[in-house]
CSV table of C-alpha atoms in Angstrom, one decimal:
chain,number,residue,atom,x,y,z
A,46,MET,CA,1.1,9.3,15.3
A,47,ALA,CA,3.1,6.1,15.6
A,48,SER,CA,5.8,6.7,18.4
A,49,VAL,CA,9.1,7.9,17.4
A,50,GLU,CA,11.9,7.9,19.6
A,51,PRO,CA,12.7,11.1,22.2
A,52,SER,CA,15.2,13.3,20.6
A,53,ILE,CA,17.4,16.3,21.9
A,54,VAL,CA,17.5,17.4,18.6
A,55,ASP,CA,16.9,20.6,17.9
A,56,PRO,CA,13.5,20.3,15.4
A,57,SER,CA,14.9,23.8,13.7
A,58,LEU,CA,18.2,22.3,13.2
A,59,ARG,CA,19.7,25.8,13.1
A,60,ASP,CA,22.9,24.6,13.5
A,61,GLN,CA,23.3,21.3,11.6
A,62,LEU,CA,21.8,22.2,8.2
A,63,ASP,CA,22.9,24.2,5.2
A,64,ILE,CA,21.1,25.6,1.9
A,65,VAL,CA,22.6,25.0,-1.0
A,66,ILE,CA,21.4,26.9,-4.3
A,67,PRO,CA,23.3,26.8,-7.6
A,68,THR,CA,23.0,30.0,-9.4
A,69,ILE,CA,24.1,32.3,-12.4
A,70,ARG,CA,21.7,35.1,-11.3
A,71,ASN,CA,21.3,37.7,-8.5
A,72,LEU,CA,19.7,35.8,-5.5
A,73,ASP,CA,16.5,38.5,-5.1
A,74,PHE,CA,14.3,35.8,-4.8
A,75,LEU,CA,16.1,35.1,-1.3
A,76,GLU,CA,13.7,37.8,0.0
A,77,MET,CA,10.8,35.9,-0.1
A,78,TRP,CA,12.2,33.2,1.7
A,79,ARG,CA,14.0,35.3,4.2
A,80,PRO,CA,11.6,34.5,7.2
A,81,PHE,CA,12.3,30.9,6.8
A,82,PHE,CA,15.7,31.0,5.5
A,83,GLU,CA,17.3,33.9,7.8
A,84,ASN,CA,18.7,31.7,10.3
A,85,TYR,CA,20.6,29.2,8.3
A,86,HIS,CA,23.9,29.0,6.7
A,87,LEU,CA,23.5,29.6,2.7
A,88,ILE,CA,26.4,27.5,0.2
A,89,ILE,CA,25.9,29.6,-2.6
A,90,VAL,CA,27.5,27.7,-5.7
A,91,GLN,CA,27.8,30.2,-8.8
A,92,ASP,CA,27.6,28.7,-12.2
A,93,GLY,CA,29.4,30.3,-15.4
A,94,ASP,CA,31.1,33.1,-15.7
A,95,PRO,CA,33.3,33.5,-12.2
A,96,SER,CA,34.2,36.9,-12.8
A,97,LYS,CA,30.4,37.9,-12.4
A,98,THR,CA,28.8,39.7,-9.4
A,99,ILE,CA,26.3,37.8,-7.6
A,100,ASN,CA,24.0,40.2,-5.4
A,101,VAL,CA,22.9,38.6,-2.7
A,102,PRO,CA,20.1,40.4,-0.5
A,103,GLU,CA,21.9,41.8,3.2
A,104,GLY,CA,21.2,39.9,6.3
A,105,PHE,CA,21.8,36.3,4.9
A,106,ASP,CA,24.7,34.0,6.3
A,107,TYR,CA,26.8,33.0,3.4
A,108,GLU,CA,29.7,31.6,1.6
A,109,LEU,CA,29.7,31.9,-2.5
A,110,TYR,CA,31.8,29.2,-4.5
A,111,ASN,CA,32.6,30.2,-8.1
A,112,ARG,CA,34.3,27.9,-10.8
A,113,ASN,CA,37.9,29.4,-9.6
A,114,ASP,CA,37.2,28.4,-6.3
A,115,ILE,CA,36.0,25.1,-7.3
A,116,ASN,CA,39.3,24.6,-9.6
A,117,ARG,CA,41.6,26.1,-6.6
A,118,ILE,CA,40.2,23.6,-3.6
A,119,LEU,CA,39.7,20.3,-5.8
A,120,GLY,CA,42.7,20.9,-8.2
A,121,PRO,CA,42.6,18.2,-10.8
A,122,LYS,CA,39.6,16.6,-9.1
A,123,ALA,CA,37.8,19.6,-10.4
A,124,SER,CA,37.2,17.8,-13.2
A,125,CYS,CA,34.4,15.5,-11.5
A,126,ILE,CA,32.1,18.8,-11.0
A,127,SER,CA,30.2,19.7,-13.7
A,128,PHE,CA,30.3,23.5,-15.7
A,129,LYS,CA,27.3,25.3,-17.1
A,130,ASP,CA,24.7,23.2,-15.5
A,131,SER,CA,23.0,22.9,-12.2
A,132,ALA,CA,24.9,19.8,-11.1
A,133,CYS,CA,27.8,22.1,-10.1
A,134,ARG,CA,25.2,22.2,-6.6
A,135,CYS,CA,26.9,18.7,-5.4
A,136,PHE,CA,30.2,21.0,-4.5
A,137,GLY,CA,28.4,22.7,-2.0
A,138,TYR,CA,27.4,19.4,-0.3
A,139,MET,CA,31.1,18.7,-0.7
A,140,VAL,CA,32.1,21.5,1.1
A,141,SER,CA,29.4,21.5,3.9
A,142,LYS,CA,30.1,20.6,7.8
A,143,LYS,CA,26.7,20.2,8.4
A,144,LYS,CA,24.9,17.0,9.0
A,145,TYR,CA,21.8,17.9,6.6
A,146,ILE,CA,21.2,19.4,3.5
A,147,PHE,CA,18.3,21.4,1.7
A,148,THR,CA,19.0,22.6,-1.8
A,149,ILE,CA,16.5,24.9,-3.8
A,150,ASP,CA,16.5,26.0,-7.2
A,151,ASP,CA,16.7,29.9,-7.7
A,152,ASP,CA,13.7,30.1,-9.9
A,153,CYS,CA,11.7,28.7,-6.9
A,154,PHE,CA,9.3,30.5,-4.6
A,155,VAL,CA,7.3,30.4,-1.7
A,156,ALA,CA,4.0,28.0,-2.2
A,157,LYS,CA,0.8,28.4,-0.6
A,158,ASP,CA,-1.1,25.8,0.9
A,159,PRO,CA,-5.1,25.3,0.1
A,160,THR,CA,-5.9,28.1,3.0
A,161,GLY,CA,-3.8,30.5,1.4
A,162,LYS,CA,-1.1,30.3,3.8
A,163,ASP,CA,2.8,30.3,3.4
A,164,ILE,CA,4.8,27.1,3.3
A,165,ASN,CA,8.0,26.6,5.4
A,166,ALA,CA,9.3,24.2,2.8
A,167,LEU,CA,12.5,23.7,5.0
A,168,GLU,CA,10.3,23.1,8.2
A,169,GLN,CA,8.4,20.2,6.4
A,170,HIS,CA,11.7,18.6,4.8
A,171,ILE,CA,12.9,18.6,8.4
A,172,LYS,CA,10.1,16.9,10.1
A,173,ASN,CA,10.4,14.4,7.2
A,174,LEU,CA,14.2,13.8,7.7
A,175,LEU,CA,13.5,13.6,11.7
A,176,THR,CA,11.0,10.8,11.6
A,177,PRO,CA,11.5,7.2,10.2
A,178,SER,CA,10.8,6.0,6.8
A,179,SER,CA,8.6,2.8,5.9
A,180,PRO,CA,10.5,0.8,3.0
A,181,PHE,CA,9.7,-2.6,3.9
A,182,PHE,CA,6.0,-2.5,3.6
A,183,PHE,CA,3.3,0.3,2.0
A,184,ASN,CA,1.4,2.0,4.7
A,185,THR,CA,-2.3,3.3,2.7
A,186,LEU,CA,-2.5,5.9,5.1
A,187,TYR,CA,0.9,7.1,3.5
A,188,ASP,CA,3.7,8.4,6.3
A,189,PRO,CA,2.9,7.0,9.3
A,190,TYR,CA,4.7,9.3,11.8
A,191,ARG,CA,2.8,12.3,10.7
A,192,GLU,CA,0.8,14.4,12.8
A,193,GLY,CA,-3.1,12.5,12.4
A,194,ALA,CA,-1.8,9.5,10.9
A,195,ASP,CA,-0.6,5.9,12.0
A,196,PHE,CA,-0.2,2.2,10.8
A,197,VAL,CA,-3.3,0.7,9.5
A,198,ARG,CA,-4.7,-2.8,10.3
A,199,GLY,CA,-2.6,-5.6,8.9
A,200,TYR,CA,0.6,-3.7,9.2
A,201,PRO,CA,3.1,-5.8,10.7
A,202,PHE,CA,4.0,-4.9,14.0
A,203,SER,CA,8.0,-6.3,13.7
A,204,LEU,CA,8.3,-3.3,11.2
A,205,ARG,CA,6.7,-0.5,12.8
A,206,GLU,CA,10.1,0.5,14.0
A,207,GLY,CA,10.9,1.9,10.3
A,208,ALA,CA,14.2,2.9,8.9
A,209,PRO,CA,16.2,5.9,9.1
A,210,THR,CA,15.1,8.7,6.5
A,211,ALA,CA,18.2,9.7,4.6
A,212,VAL,CA,16.3,11.7,1.6
A,213,SER,CA,13.4,14.3,1.5
A,214,HIS,CA,12.1,14.9,-2.0
A,215,GLY,CA,9.6,18.0,-2.7
A,216,LEU,CA,7.1,19.0,-5.0
A,217,TRP,CA,6.2,21.6,-7.1
A,218,LEU,CA,3.4,24.0,-8.0
A,219,ASN,CA,3.0,25.8,-11.0
A,220,ILE,CA,5.5,24.8,-13.5
A,221,PRO,CA,6.0,20.8,-13.6
A,222,ASP,CA,9.0,19.0,-13.5
A,223,TYR,CA,8.4,17.7,-17.6
A,224,ASP,CA,10.9,16.5,-19.9
A,225,ALA,CA,10.9,18.7,-23.3
A,226,PRO,CA,8.4,16.4,-25.2
A,227,THR,CA,5.7,16.7,-22.7
A,228,GLN,CA,6.3,20.7,-22.2
A,229,LEU,CA,6.0,20.7,-26.3
A,230,VAL,CA,2.6,18.7,-25.9
A,231,LYS,CA,1.3,20.7,-22.7
A,232,PRO,CA,2.8,24.0,-23.1
A,233,ALA,CA,0.4,25.6,-21.0
A,234,GLU,CA,-0.2,22.9,-18.6
A,235,ARG,CA,0.6,23.7,-14.7
A,236,ASN,CA,0.6,22.1,-11.6
A,237,LYS,CA,-3.0,23.3,-9.8
A,238,ARG,CA,-2.9,19.8,-7.3
A,239,TYR,CA,-2.1,20.1,-3.2
A,240,VAL,CA,-1.8,16.6,-2.6
A,241,ASP,CA,-1.6,17.0,1.6
A,242,ALA,CA,0.7,13.6,1.5
A,243,VAL,CA,4.0,11.9,2.7
A,244,MET,CA,5.2,8.5,1.2
A,245,THR,CA,7.8,6.4,1.5
A,246,ILE,CA,9.1,5.2,-2.0
A,247,PRO,CA,8.9,1.4,-1.2
A,248,LYS,CA,12.1,-1.1,-1.2
A,249,GLY,CA,13.3,-2.1,-4.7
A,250,THR,CA,11.4,1.0,-6.5
A,251,LEU,CA,13.1,3.8,-8.5
A,252,PHE,CA,11.6,7.1,-9.2
A,253,PRO,CA,12.7,10.6,-11.0
A,254,MET,CA,14.6,12.8,-8.5
A,255,CYS,CA,13.9,16.6,-9.0
A,256,GLY,CA,16.8,18.5,-7.5
A,257,MET,CA,14.9,21.9,-7.0
A,258,ASN,CA,13.3,20.9,-3.7
A,259,LEU,CA,15.3,18.3,-2.1
A,260,ALA,CA,16.9,17.9,1.4
A,261,PHE,CA,18.9,14.8,2.5
A,262,ASN,CA,20.9,13.3,5.5
A,263,LYS,CA,24.7,14.1,4.7
A,264,ASP,CA,25.7,11.8,7.4
A,265,LEU,CA,23.7,8.5,5.9
A,266,ILE,CA,23.5,9.4,2.1
A,267,GLY,CA,25.7,12.4,0.8
A,268,PRO,CA,29.3,10.7,-0.7
A,269,ALA,CA,26.0,9.1,-3.3
A,270,MET,CA,24.7,12.7,-3.7
A,271,TYR,CA,26.3,13.4,-6.9
A,272,PHE,CA,24.8,14.6,-9.6
A,273,GLY,CA,27.2,13.5,-12.5
A,274,LEU,CA,28.9,15.1,-15.7
A,275,MET,CA,26.5,17.7,-17.0
A,276,GLY,CA,26.4,20.5,-18.9
A,277,ASP,CA,29.5,22.2,-21.1
A,278,GLY,CA,31.4,19.5,-23.1
A,279,GLN,CA,29.4,16.7,-22.3
A,280,PRO,CA,26.4,15.1,-24.4
A,281,ILE,CA,23.8,14.9,-22.3
A,282,GLY,CA,22.0,17.5,-20.1
A,283,ARG,CA,19.1,17.6,-17.5
A,284,TYR,CA,20.0,14.2,-16.1
A,285,ASP,CA,21.8,15.0,-13.2
A,286,ASP,CA,19.2,14.8,-10.5
A,287,MET,CA,17.7,12.1,-12.1
A,288,TRP,CA,21.2,10.0,-12.1
A,289,ALA,CA,21.7,10.6,-8.9
A,290,GLY,CA,18.5,9.6,-7.7
A,291,TRP,CA,18.9,6.5,-9.3
A,292,CYS,CA,22.3,6.1,-7.9
A,293,ILE,CA,21.0,7.3,-4.1
A,294,LYS,CA,18.3,4.7,-4.2
A,295,VAL,CA,19.6,1.6,-5.3
A,296,ILE,CA,21.9,2.3,-2.4
A,297,CYS,CA,19.4,3.4,0.2
A,298,ASP,CA,17.7,0.1,-0.6
A,299,HIS,CA,20.9,-2.3,-0.1
A,300,LEU,CA,21.7,0.0,3.4
A,301,GLY,CA,18.1,-0.4,4.6
A,302,LEU,CA,17.4,3.4,4.6
A,303,GLY,CA,14.3,5.6,3.3
A,304,VAL,CA,13.5,7.9,1.0
A,305,LYS,CA,10.3,10.1,1.4
A,306,THR,CA,8.4,12.1,-1.3
A,307,GLY,CA,5.6,14.5,-1.5
A,308,LEU,CA,5.2,17.5,0.8
A,309,PRO,CA,6.5,20.0,0.7
A,310,TYR,CA,5.9,22.4,-2.2
A,311,ILE,CA,7.4,24.9,-3.8
A,312,TRP,CA,6.1,27.4,-6.2
A,313,HIS,CA,8.1,26.3,-9.6
A,314,SER,CA,7.8,30.1,-11.2
A,315,LYS,CA,9.8,29.8,-14.7
A,316,ALA,CA,9.7,27.3,-17.6
A,317,SER,CA,12.5,26.7,-19.1
A,318,ASN,CA,13.0,26.5,-22.8
A,319,PRO,CA,11.2,23.1,-24.6
A,320,PHE,CA,13.4,23.3,-27.3
A,321,VAL,CA,16.7,23.9,-25.5
A,322,ASN,CA,15.9,21.0,-23.2
A,323,LEU,CA,15.1,18.7,-25.9
A,324,LYS,CA,18.7,19.4,-27.3
A,325,LYS,CA,20.3,18.9,-23.8
A,326,GLU,CA,17.8,15.6,-23.3
A,327,TYR,CA,17.8,13.7,-26.4
A,328,LYS,CA,20.4,11.3,-25.9
A,329,GLY,CA,19.0,10.4,-22.4
A,330,ILE,CA,15.2,9.9,-23.4
A,331,PHE,CA,17.0,7.2,-25.5
A,332,TRP,CA,19.5,6.3,-23.0
A,333,GLN,CA,17.1,5.8,-20.2
A,334,GLU,CA,15.4,2.8,-22.0
A,335,GLU,CA,18.7,0.8,-20.8
A,336,ILE,CA,19.9,2.9,-18.0
A,337,ILE,CA,16.9,1.9,-15.7
A,338,PRO,CA,16.8,-1.5,-16.3
A,339,PHE,CA,20.5,-1.6,-15.3
A,340,PHE,CA,19.2,0.3,-12.1
A,341,GLN,CA,16.7,-2.4,-11.4
A,342,GLN,CA,18.6,-4.8,-11.9
A,343,VAL,CA,22.4,-4.1,-10.5
A,344,VAL,CA,23.3,-6.0,-7.1
A,345,LEU,CA,25.8,-4.3,-4.4
A,346,PRO,CA,27.9,-7.1,-2.6
A,347,LYS,CA,27.3,-7.4,0.6
A,348,GLU,CA,30.8,-6.8,1.6
A,349,ALA,CA,29.6,-3.0,1.0
A,350,LEU,CA,28.7,-1.6,4.2
A,351,THR,CA,29.4,2.3,3.6
A,352,VAL,CA,27.4,4.9,0.8
A,353,GLU,CA,31.3,5.2,-0.2
A,354,GLN,CA,31.7,1.5,-0.9
A,355,CYS,CA,28.6,1.3,-2.3
A,356,TYR,CA,29.3,4.2,-4.5
A,357,LEU,CA,32.7,2.8,-5.6
A,358,GLU,CA,31.0,-0.6,-6.2
A,359,LEU,CA,28.2,1.0,-8.4
A,360,SER,CA,30.6,2.8,-10.4
A,361,LYS,CA,32.2,-0.6,-11.4
A,362,HIS,CA,29.3,-1.6,-12.7
A,363,VAL,CA,28.6,1.5,-14.7
A,364,LYS,CA,31.8,1.4,-16.7
A,365,GLU,CA,31.0,-2.7,-17.1
A,366,LYS,CA,27.2,-2.3,-18.4
A,367,LEU,CA,26.6,0.8,-19.5
A,368,SER,CA,29.8,1.9,-21.7
A,369,THR,CA,28.0,-0.2,-24.3
A,370,ILE,CA,26.0,2.6,-25.1
A,371,ASP,CA,28.3,5.4,-25.0
A,372,PRO,CA,31.9,5.8,-24.1
A,373,TYR,CA,30.3,8.9,-22.2
A,374,PHE,CA,29.5,6.3,-19.4
A,375,THR,CA,33.0,5.3,-19.1
A,376,LYS,CA,33.9,9.2,-18.8
A,377,LEU,CA,31.1,9.2,-15.7
A,378,SER,CA,32.1,5.7,-14.2
A,379,GLU,CA,35.5,7.3,-13.7
A,380,ALA,CA,34.3,10.7,-12.5
A,381,MET,CA,32.1,9.0,-9.7
A,382,VAL,CA,35.7,7.6,-8.8
A,383,THR,CA,36.8,11.2,-8.4
A,384,TRP,CA,34.1,12.8,-6.5
A,385,ILE,CA,34.4,9.7,-3.9
A,386,GLU,CA,37.9,10.8,-4.0
A,387,ALA,CA,37.6,14.6,-3.5
A,388,TRP,CA,34.8,14.1,-1.1
A,389,GLY,CA,37.2,11.8,1.2
A,390,GLU,CA,39.8,14.4,1.2
A,391,LEU,CA,37.1,17.4,2.2
A,392,ASN,CA,35.4,15.5,4.5
A,393,ALA,CA,38.4,13.6,6.5
A,394,PRO,CA,38.1,14.7,10.2
A,395,ASP,CA,41.7,15.7,9.7
A,396,SER,CA,40.9,18.3,6.6
A,397,LYS,CA,41.8,21.8,7.0
A,398,ALA,CA,38.9,24.1,6.6
A,399,ALA,CA,40.9,27.0,6.1
A,400,ASP,CA,42.1,25.5,2.7
A,401,TYR,CA,38.3,25.5,1.4
A,402,LYS,CA,37.4,29.4,2.1
A,403,PRO,CA,35.1,30.8,-0.6
A,404,SER,CA,36.2,33.8,-2.8
A,405,ARG,CA,32.9,35.7,-1.2
A,406,SER,CA,31.3,35.4,2.4
A,407,GLY,CA,28.1,37.1,4.4
A,408,THR,CA,27.4,37.1,8.0
A,409,ARG,CA,23.2,37.1,9.3
A,410,THR,CA,22.9,40.4,10.5
A,411,ALA,CA,22.2,40.5,14.3
A,412,LYS,CA,18.7,41.7,15.9
């Protein structure tokens, strides 16, 4: 394994990581994850009807925010947080006070590796985040910082220090993350392939980011993890994580940060309705043929040195270049600015945490 600088960081990150879960239902799935999640703080973002009671299993340390809380905390800026869409999860990123975030969907269960052992997805994400990435030159043995791997012959020594890892993108067994047309032509297809690999996505290469099994360093890339305007009142859905992924990759490339993909796997238990998905996606399916070239060609100014500065510059480009596709992108570009403003207010050193209390919370059971 390539050498990594010694660190005094607790490898479990128990006091430095929050788990963010968007949901509209009771969180019984947490029982399966209890061995892996019970020592961490959960931020639950309840979507839909705020009067509905979401049951959380006893023994978890959590705070739960609903739409009323979002409106109360953000005021007029709450307009940038999607409603009736899992994109609402990014509110959890905003209120977290931890350095690292892991987000997971409530239909994602514990997967097993080829030996039948339960996979601790969170542990693997942490390993990915705490070791460097290699975005500037591809290593054919994939992640050189994993146990049993290293840089191959011909890899430049000047690049072996790597880059800080901002994002760890995990995958899924069972139900693949397909778009609606693919779902319709392959309704019975299941992903049974377990590939024991982690790799850095090369600089200059975009990727389709899935938000159901994702971790990131909030200090490095948090302000760019905005999942856009989706769901209720919007002309598009199921592109929230895609949008965030395109934005973070452009910014990571600009700032010299890394994005990893591969392990860990989760078990995606439930296939969503392809006809409902098609209704949500159909404009995005057309629009992405213009959106992706936009992100491939956009250049951020060298004066943009922070994630916030990069994101505001990106919002200007979105308004200028993508609004010709549909007026929605003017609205989205303005929401991007609102998001950064709200992020700054809630994450300022002098922000009053007491003002951001959730409607419900729970405490870890003492052992």
